[in-house]
Short mmCIF file of C-alpha atoms in Angstrom, two decimals:
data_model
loop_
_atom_site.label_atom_id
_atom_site.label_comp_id
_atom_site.label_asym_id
_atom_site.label_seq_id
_atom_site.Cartn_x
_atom_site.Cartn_y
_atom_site.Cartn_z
CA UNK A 1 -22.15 9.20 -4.63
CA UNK A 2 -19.08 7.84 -2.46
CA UNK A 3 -16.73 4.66 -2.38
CA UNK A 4 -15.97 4.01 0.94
CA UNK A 5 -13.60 1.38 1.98
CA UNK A 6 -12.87 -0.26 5.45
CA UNK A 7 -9.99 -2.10 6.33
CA UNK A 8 -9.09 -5.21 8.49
CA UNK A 9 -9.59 -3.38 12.22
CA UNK A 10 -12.45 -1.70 11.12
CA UNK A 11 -14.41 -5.39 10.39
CA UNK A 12 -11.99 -7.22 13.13
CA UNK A 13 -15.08 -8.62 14.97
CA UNK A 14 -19.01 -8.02 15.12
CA UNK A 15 -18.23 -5.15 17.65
CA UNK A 16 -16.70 -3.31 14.95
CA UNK A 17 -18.94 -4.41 12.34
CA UNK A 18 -21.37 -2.08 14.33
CA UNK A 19 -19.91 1.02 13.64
CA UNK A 20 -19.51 0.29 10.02
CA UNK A 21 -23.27 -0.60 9.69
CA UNK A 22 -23.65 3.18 11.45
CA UNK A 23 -21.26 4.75 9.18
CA UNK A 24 -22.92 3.24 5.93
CA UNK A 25 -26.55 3.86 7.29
CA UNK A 26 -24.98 7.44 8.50
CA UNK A 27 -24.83 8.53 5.09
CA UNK A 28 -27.46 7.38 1.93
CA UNK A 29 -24.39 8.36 -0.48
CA UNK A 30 -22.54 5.58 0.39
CA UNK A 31 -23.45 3.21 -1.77
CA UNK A 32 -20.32 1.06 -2.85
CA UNK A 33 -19.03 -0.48 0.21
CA UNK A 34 -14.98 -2.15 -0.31
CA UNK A 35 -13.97 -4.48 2.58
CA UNK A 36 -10.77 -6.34 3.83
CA UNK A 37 -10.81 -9.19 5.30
CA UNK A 38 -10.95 -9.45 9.30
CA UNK A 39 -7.75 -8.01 10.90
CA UNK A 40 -6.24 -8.30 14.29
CA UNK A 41 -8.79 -7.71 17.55
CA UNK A 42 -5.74 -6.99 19.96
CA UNK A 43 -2.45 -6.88 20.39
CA UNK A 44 -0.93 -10.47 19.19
CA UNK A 45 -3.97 -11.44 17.15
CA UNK A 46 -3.89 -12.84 13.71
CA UNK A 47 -5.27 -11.49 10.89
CA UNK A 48 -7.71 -14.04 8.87
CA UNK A 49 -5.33 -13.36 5.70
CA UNK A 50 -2.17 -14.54 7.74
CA UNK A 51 -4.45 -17.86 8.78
CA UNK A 52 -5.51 -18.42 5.22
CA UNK A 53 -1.71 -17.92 4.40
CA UNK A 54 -1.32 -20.51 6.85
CA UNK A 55 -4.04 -22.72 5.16
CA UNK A 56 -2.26 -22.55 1.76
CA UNK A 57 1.12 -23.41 2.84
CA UNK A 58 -0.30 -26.22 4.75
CA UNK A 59 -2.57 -27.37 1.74
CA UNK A 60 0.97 -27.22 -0.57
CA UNK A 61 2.84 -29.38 2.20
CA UNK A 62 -0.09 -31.66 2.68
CA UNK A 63 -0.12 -31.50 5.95
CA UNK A 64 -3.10 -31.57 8.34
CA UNK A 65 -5.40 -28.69 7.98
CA UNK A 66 -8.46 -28.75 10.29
CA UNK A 67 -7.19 -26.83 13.10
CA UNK A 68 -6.17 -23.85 10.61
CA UNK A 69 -10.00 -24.45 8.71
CA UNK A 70 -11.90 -23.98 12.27
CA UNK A 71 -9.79 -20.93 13.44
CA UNK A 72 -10.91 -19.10 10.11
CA UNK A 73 -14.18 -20.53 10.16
CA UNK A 74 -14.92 -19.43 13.91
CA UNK A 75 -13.86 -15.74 13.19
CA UNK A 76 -16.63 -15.83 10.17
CA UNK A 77 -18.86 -17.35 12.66
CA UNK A 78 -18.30 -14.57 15.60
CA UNK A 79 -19.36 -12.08 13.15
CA UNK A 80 -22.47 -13.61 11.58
CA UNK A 81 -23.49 -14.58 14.93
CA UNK A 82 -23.47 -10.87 16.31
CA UNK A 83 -26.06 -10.34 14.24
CA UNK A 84 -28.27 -13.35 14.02
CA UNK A 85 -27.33 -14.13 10.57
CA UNK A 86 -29.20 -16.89 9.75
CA UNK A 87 -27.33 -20.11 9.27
CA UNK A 88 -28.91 -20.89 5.74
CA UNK A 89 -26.67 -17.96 4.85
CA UNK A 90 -23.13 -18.47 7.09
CA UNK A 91 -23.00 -22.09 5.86
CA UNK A 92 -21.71 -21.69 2.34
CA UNK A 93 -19.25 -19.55 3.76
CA UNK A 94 -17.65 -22.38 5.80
CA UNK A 95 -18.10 -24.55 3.31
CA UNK A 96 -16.24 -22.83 0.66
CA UNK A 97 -13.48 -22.58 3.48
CA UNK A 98 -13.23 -26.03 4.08
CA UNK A 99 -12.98 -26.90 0.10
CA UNK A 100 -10.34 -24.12 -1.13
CA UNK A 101 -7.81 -27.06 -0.93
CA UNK A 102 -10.61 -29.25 -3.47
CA UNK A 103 -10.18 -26.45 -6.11
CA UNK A 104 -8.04 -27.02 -9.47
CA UNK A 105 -4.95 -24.26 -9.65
CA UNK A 106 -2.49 -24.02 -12.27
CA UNK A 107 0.27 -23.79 -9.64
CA UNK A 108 0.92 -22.93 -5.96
CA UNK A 109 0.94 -19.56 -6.67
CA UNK A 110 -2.20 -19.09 -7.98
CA UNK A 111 -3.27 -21.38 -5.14
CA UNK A 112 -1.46 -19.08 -2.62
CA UNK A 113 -3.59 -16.13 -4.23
CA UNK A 114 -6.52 -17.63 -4.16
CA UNK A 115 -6.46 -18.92 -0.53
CA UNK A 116 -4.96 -15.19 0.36
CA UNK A 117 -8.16 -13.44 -1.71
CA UNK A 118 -10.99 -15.44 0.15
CA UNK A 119 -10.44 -13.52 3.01
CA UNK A 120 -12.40 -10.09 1.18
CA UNK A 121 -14.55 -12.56 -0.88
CA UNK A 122 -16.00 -14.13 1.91
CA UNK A 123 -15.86 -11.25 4.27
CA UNK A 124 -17.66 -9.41 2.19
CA UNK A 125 -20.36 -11.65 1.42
CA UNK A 126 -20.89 -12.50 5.09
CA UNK A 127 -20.89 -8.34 5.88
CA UNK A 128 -23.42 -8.38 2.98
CA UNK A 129 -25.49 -10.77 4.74
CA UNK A 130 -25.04 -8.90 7.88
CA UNK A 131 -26.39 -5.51 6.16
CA UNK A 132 -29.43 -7.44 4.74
CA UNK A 133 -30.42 -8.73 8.39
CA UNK A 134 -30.26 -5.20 9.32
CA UNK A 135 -32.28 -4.14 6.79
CA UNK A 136 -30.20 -2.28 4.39
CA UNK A 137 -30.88 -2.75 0.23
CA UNK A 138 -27.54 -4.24 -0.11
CA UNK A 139 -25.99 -7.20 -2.16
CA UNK A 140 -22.40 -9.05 -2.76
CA UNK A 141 -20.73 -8.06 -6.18
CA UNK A 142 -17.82 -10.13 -7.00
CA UNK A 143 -15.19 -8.43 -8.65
CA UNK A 144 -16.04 -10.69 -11.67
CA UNK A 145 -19.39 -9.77 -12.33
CA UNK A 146 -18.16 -5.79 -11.56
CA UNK A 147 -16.03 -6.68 -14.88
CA UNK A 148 -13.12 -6.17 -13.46
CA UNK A 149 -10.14 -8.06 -15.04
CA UNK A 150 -6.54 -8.32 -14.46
CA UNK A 151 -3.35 -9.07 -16.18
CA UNK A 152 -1.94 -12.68 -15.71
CA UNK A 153 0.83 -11.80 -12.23
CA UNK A 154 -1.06 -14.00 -9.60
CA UNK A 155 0.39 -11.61 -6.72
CA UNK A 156 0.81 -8.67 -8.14
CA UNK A 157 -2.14 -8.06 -10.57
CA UNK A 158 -2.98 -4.78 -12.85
CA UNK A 159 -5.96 -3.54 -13.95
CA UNK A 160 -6.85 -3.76 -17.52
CA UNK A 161 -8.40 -0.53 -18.52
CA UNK A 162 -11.55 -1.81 -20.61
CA UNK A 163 -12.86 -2.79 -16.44
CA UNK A 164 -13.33 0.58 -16.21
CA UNK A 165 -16.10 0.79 -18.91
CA UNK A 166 -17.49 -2.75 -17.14
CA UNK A 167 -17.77 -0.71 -14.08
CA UNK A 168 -19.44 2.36 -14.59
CA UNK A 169 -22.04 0.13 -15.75
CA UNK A 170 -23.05 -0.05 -11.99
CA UNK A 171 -22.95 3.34 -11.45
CA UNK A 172 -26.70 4.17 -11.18
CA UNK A 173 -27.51 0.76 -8.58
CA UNK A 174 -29.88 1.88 -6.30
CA UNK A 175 -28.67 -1.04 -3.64
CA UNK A 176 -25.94 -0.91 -1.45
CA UNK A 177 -22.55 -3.25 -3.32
CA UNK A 178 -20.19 -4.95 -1.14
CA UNK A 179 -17.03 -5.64 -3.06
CA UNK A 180 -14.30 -7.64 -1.96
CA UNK A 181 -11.08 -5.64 -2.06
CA UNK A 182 -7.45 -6.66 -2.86
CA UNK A 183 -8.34 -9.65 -5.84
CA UNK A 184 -10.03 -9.92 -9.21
CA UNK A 185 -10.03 -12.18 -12.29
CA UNK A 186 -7.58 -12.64 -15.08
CA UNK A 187 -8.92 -13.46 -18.44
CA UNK A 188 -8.75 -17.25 -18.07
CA UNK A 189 -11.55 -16.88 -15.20
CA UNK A 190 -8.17 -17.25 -12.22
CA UNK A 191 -8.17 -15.21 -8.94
CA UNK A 192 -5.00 -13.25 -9.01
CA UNK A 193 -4.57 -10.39 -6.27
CA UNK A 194 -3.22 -7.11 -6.42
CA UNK A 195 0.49 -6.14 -5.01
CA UNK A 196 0.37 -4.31 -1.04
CA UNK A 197 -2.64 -2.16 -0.21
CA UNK A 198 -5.26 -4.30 -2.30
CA UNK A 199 -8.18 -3.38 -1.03
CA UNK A 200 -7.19 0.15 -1.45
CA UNK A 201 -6.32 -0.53 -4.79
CA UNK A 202 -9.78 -1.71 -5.51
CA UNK A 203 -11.62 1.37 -3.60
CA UNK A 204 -9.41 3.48 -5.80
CA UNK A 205 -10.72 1.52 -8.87
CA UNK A 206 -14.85 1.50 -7.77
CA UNK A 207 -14.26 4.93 -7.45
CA UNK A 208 -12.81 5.92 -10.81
CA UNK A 209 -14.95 3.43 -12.75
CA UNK A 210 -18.37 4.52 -10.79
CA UNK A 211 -16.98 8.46 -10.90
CA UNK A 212 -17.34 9.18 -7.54
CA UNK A 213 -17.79 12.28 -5.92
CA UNK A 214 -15.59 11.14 -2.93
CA UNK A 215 -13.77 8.13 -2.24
CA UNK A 216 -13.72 7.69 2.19
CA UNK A 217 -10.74 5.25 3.03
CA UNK A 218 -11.79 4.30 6.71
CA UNK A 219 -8.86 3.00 8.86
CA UNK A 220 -8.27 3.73 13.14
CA UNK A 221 -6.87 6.62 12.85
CA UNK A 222 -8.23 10.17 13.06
CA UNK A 223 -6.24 11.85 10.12
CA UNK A 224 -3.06 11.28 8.15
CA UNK A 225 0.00 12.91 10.28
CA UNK A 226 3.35 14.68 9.71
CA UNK A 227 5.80 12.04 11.20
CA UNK A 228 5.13 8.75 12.38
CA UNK A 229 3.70 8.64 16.16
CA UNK A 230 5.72 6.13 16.83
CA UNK A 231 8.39 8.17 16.74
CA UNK A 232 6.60 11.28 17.68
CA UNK A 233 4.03 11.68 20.64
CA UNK A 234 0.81 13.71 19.41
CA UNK A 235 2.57 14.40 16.12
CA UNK A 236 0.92 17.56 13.76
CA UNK A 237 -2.58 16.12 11.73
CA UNK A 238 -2.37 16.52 8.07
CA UNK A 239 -5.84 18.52 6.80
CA UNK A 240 -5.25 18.31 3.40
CA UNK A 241 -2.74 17.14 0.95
CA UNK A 242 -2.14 16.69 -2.54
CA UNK A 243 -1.85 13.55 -4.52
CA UNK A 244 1.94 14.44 -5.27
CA UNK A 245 2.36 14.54 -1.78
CA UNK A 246 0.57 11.32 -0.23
CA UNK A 247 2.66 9.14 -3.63
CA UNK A 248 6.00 10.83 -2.28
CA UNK A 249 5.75 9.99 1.12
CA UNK A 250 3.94 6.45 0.50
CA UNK A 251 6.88 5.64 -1.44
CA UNK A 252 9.27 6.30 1.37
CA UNK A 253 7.08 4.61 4.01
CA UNK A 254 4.24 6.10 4.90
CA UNK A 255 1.96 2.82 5.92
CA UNK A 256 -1.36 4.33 5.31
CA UNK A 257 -1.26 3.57 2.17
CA UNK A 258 0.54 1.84 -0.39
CA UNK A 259 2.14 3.85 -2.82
CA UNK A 260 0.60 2.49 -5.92
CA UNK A 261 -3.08 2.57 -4.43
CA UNK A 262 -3.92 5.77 -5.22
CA UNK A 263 -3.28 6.05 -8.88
CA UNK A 264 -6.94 5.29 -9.68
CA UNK A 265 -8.34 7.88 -7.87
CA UNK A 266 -5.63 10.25 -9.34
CA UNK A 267 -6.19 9.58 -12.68
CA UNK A 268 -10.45 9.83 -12.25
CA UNK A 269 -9.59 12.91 -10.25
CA UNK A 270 -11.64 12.06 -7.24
CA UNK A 271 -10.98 13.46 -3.44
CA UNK A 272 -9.79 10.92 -1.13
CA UNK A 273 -11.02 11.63 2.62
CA UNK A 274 -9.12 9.24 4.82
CA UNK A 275 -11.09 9.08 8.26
CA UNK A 276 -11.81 6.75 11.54
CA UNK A 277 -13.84 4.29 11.99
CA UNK A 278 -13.91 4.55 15.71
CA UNK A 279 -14.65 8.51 15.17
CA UNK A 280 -15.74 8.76 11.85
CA UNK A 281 -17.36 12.30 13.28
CA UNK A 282 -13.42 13.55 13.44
CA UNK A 283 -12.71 15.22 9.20
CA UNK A 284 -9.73 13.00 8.79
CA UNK A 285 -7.41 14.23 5.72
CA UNK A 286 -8.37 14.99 2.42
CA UNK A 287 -6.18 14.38 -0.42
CA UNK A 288 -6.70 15.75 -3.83
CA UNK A 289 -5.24 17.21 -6.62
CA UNK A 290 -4.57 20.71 -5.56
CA UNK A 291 -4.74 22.27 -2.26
CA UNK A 292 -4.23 25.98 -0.73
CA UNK A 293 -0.96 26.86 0.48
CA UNK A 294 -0.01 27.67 3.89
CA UNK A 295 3.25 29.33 4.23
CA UNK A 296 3.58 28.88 7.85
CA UNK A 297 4.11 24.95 7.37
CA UNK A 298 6.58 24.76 4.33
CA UNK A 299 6.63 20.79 4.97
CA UNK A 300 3.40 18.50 4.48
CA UNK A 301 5.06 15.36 6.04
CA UNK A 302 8.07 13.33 6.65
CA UNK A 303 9.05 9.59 6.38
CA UNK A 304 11.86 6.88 6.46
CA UNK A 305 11.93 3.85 4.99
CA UNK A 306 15.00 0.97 5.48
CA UNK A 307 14.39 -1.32 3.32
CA UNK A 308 16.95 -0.21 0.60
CA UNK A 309 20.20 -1.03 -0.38
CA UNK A 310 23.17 0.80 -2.97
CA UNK A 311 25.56 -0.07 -5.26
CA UNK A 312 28.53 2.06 -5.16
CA UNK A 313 30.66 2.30 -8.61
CA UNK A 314 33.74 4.76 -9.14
CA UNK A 315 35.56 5.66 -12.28
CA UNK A 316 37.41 7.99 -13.26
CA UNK A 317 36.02 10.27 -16.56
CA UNK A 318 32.99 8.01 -16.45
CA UNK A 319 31.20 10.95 -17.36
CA UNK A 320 33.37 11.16 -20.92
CA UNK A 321 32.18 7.44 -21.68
CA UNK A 322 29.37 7.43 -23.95
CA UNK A 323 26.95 4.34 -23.47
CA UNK A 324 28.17 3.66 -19.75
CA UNK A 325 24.30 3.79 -18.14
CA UNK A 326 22.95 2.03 -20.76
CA UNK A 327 25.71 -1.09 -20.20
CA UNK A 328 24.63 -1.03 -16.51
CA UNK A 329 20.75 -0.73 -17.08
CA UNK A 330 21.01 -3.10 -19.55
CA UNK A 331 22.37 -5.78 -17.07
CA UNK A 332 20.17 -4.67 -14.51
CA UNK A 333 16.73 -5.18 -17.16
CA UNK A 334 18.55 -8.84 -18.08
CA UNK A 335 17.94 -9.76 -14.43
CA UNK A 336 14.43 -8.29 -14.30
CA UNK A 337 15.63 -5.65 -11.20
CA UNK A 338 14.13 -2.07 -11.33
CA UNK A 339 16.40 0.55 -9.95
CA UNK A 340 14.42 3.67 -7.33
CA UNK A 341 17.56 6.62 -7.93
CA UNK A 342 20.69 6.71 -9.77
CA UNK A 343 22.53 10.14 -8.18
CA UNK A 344 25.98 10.54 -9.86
CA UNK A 345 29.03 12.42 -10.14
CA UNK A 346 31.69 13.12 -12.81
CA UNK A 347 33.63 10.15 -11.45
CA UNK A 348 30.82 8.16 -9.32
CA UNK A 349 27.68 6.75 -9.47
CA UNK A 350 25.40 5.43 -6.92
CA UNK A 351 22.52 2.86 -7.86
CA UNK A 352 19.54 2.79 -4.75
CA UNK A 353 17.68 -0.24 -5.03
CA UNK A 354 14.86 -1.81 -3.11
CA UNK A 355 16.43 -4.39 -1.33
CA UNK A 356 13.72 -6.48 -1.59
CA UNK A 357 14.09 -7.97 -5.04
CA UNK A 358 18.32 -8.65 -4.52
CA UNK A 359 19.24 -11.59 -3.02
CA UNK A 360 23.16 -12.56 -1.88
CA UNK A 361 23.58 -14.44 -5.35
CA UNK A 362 21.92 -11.95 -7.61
CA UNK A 363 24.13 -9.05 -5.56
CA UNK A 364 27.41 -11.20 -6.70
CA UNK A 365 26.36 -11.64 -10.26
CA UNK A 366 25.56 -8.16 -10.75
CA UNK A 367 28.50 -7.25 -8.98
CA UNK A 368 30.39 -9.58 -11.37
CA UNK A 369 28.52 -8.51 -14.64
CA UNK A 370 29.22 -4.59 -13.99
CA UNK A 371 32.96 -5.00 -13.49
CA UNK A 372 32.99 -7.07 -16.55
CA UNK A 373 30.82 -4.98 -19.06
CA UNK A 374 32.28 -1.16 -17.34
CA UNK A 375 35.92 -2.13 -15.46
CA UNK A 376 34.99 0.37 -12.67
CA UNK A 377 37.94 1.61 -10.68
CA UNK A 378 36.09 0.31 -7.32
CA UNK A 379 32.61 -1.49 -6.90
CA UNK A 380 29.88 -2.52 -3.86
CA UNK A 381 26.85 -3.12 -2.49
CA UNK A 382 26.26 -1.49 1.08
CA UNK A 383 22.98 -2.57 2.98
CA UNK A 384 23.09 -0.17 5.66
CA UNK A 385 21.04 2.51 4.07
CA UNK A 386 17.71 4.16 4.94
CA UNK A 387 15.70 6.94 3.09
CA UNK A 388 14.10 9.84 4.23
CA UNK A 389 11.78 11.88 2.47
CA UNK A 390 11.26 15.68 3.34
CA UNK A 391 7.86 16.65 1.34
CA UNK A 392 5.47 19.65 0.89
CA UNK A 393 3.98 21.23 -1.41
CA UNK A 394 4.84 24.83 -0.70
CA UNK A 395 8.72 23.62 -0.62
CA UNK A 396 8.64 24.76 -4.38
CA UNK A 397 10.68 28.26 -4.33
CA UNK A 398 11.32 28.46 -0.87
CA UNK A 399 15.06 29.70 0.04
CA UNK A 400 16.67 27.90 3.27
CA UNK A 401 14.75 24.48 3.19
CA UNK A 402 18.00 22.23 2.70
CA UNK A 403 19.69 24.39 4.86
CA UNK A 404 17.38 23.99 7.80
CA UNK A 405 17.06 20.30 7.07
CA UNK A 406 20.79 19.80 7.10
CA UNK A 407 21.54 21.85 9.81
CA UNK A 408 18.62 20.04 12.26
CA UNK A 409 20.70 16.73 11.01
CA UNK A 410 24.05 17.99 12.06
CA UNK A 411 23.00 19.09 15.27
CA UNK A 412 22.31 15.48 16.13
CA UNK A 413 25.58 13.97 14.62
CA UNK A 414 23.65 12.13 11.80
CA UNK A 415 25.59 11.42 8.67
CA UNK A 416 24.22 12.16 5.59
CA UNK A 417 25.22 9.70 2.76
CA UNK A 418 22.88 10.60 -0.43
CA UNK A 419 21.45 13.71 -0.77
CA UNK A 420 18.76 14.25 -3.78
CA UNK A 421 16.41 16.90 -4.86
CA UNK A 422 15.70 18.29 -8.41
CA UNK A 423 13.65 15.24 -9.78
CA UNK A 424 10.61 16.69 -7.63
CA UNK A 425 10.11 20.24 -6.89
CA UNK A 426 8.31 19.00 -3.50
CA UNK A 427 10.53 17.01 -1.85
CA UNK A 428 14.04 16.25 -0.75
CA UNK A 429 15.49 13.08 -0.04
CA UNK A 430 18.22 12.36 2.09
CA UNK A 431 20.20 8.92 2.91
CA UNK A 432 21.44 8.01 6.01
CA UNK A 433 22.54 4.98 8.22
CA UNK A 434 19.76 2.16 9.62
CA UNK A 435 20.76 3.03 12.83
CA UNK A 436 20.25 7.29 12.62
CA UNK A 437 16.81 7.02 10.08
CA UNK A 438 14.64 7.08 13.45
CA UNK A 439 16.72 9.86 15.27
CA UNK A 440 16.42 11.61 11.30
CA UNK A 441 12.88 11.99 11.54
CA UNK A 442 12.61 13.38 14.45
CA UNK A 443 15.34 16.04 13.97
CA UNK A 444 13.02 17.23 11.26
CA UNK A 445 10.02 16.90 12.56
CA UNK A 446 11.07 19.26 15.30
CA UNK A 447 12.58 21.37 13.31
CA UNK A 448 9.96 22.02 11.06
CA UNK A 449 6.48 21.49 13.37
CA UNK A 450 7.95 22.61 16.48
CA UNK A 451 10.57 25.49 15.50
#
């Protein structure tokens, strides 16, 4: 059987409602059906999760909500209404709506999360309802009668592995299961959601616990692709790729999806086909665990991500001092940050975080705290740093890669600042200014797609 997941412009309106309804009739395999909650309809839209976003933070200021409520409720309403839902069925929906603020949280947020999460849970009821005035065998499961349970985070939940036992208890369901994606229950009963990517998360999750033959991400795109096209017009479609290859490039920015959402499917060993809703006929890009090798195409893809930042630290015979890491990691755990590389030299040492979880203050402390606990010959943080990631599969034992990659660089008077390979035998990642990452990727991609 297959998990197949739609995101937020695939259930935008009742118009694209449609085509899911023809995808999941399309195929009598489908059977577990994960859904976001309604994205953008056109350029300048808003999403219902930034509205309920919206909601929350005008619940916690307690300030006026009913414009907000009837925005959210109306996009619910377009929906139903495209498909003569009856209104028995669309009015608990706005009800539940209007009384989120009503509800008893143990802070703002678990509010926040909760407000945030009703965008699946109610989308996916209402797109259940929608199925069952079509005349599909189909139901709403709520994550917490799937048995799926999560640690304690309110924004940035994990599963707990015993929910995989709770699911594969629905594994033989003759019916059709909508499941809201992105949010489940902790053990004290309280919505907490997942980190980026949720509902992908939780189509990763169905699938594993339900064992899957195939797990179909739908988004609007026809396949996964080498290089951005944003950057690149008509850039190369990806076929297949491995799971190695999607978490490497995820990680350095690849949006399709988040690089923690496939880990489900990778440890239940299940194919990921990501395809389009608006051509769902087009094979999209399959990612699994192995793959065939074509020697032509030595690179699988290539991304850049800016949202990183580096602390610099120089000393001389650092690499003589026993116990120096451990007195900077043991600063950096104190303060709860996570470091992504640590490159080094005999007499240097660079620390790449994501800049994300530093702030000015927490930059000066550490600062501070290193100097102290190491008395580094010089010490900084510099913000103007990008990553690129140059990935593929059949980059293992290949002669001339870095070379190529370095010399397409040159050519274009980009900088390198950090170069790193050796942790993965399928990748290479270079550093480079804010300013050069876009001009980067498109060196490479030219060199390597277009050469």
């Amino acid at each position: 059987m297959k998990v197949i997941k739609f995101g937020g412009s695939s259930l935008a309106n009742s118009t694209q409602l449609k085509k899911v309804l023809s995808i999941v009739k399309a195929d009598d395999q489908r059977r577990y059906v994960i859904v976001s909650a309604p994205g953008k309809r056109f350029d300048g839209d808003t999403k219902v999760t930034d509205l309920l976003i919206q909601y929350a933070r005008l619940t916690i200021h307690h300030q006026a909500t009913a414009a907000i409520v009837q925005t959210i409720i109306d996009r619910y309403a377009e929906i139903g209404h495209g498909f003569n839902v009856p209104e028995a069925q669309l009015t608990p929906i706005f009800t539940t709506i209007k009384n989120l603020p009503n509800q008893t949280y143990a802070d703002n947020t678990y509010l926040m999360a909760a407000f945030k999460a009703h965008g699946e849970r109610l989308n996916a009821q209402l797109v259940a309802a929608v199925f069952q005035q079509m005349g599909l065998n189909a139901r709403y499961l709520d994550p917490k009668d799937a048995g799926m349970v999560v640690t304690d985070v309110p924004d940035d939940a994990q599963l707990i592995a015993s929910s995989y036992a709770n699911l594969a208890k629905w594994a033989a369901s003759e019916q059709i299961l909508v499941i809201p994606g992105f949010f489940a229950y902790n053990r004290n009963g309280q919505i907490c959601t997942f980190s980026r990517g949720g509902s992908d998360i939780t189509g990763a999750i169905v699938a594993r616990g339900v064992q899957a033959d195939r797990y179909e991400n739908f988004t609007d795109v026809d396949a996964i692709y080498a290089v951005n096209p944003k950057l690149v017009h008509q850039p190369a479609a990806i076929s297949e790729m491995t799971f190695r290859e999607m978490r490497e490039l995820s990680y350095a920015g690849f949006s399709v999806f988040h690089d923690e959402a496939l880990i489900p499917a990778i440890e239940g060993n299940i194919t990921v086909n990501v395809k389009n809703t608006n051509h769902p006929e087009a094979p999209g890009t399959l990612i699994k665990s192995t793959r065939a090798c074509n020697t032509a195409y030595p690179v699988t893809g290539i991304a850049s991500s800016s949202s990183f930042c580096s602390l610099y630290l120089r000393k001389y015979l650092l690499n003589k001092e026993v116990g120096f890491g451990r007195k900077i990691l043991t600063i950096l755990e104190d303060h709860h940050v996570s470091y992504e590389h640590m490159p080094s030299g005999i007499d240097d040492l660079t620390i790449i975080f994501d800049e994300h979880q530093l702030t000015t203050a927490l930059e000066t402390e550490l600062t501070a705290e290193i100097a102290a606990a190491v008395q580094p010959d010089e010490l900084y943080f510099t913000h103007d740093y990008s990553i690129l990631m140059l990935v593929g599969e059949n980059m293992r034992n290949r002669v001339g890669i870095m070379s190529r990659a370095a010399t397409a660089l040159a050519q274009h008077g980009i900088k390198l600042i950090m170069v790193n390979q050796g942790a993965s035998e399928i990748s290479i990642m270079f550093g480079v200014h804010d300013r050069d990452a876009d001009q980067a990727v498109i060196a490479l991609y030219h060199e390597f797609f277009k050469a």
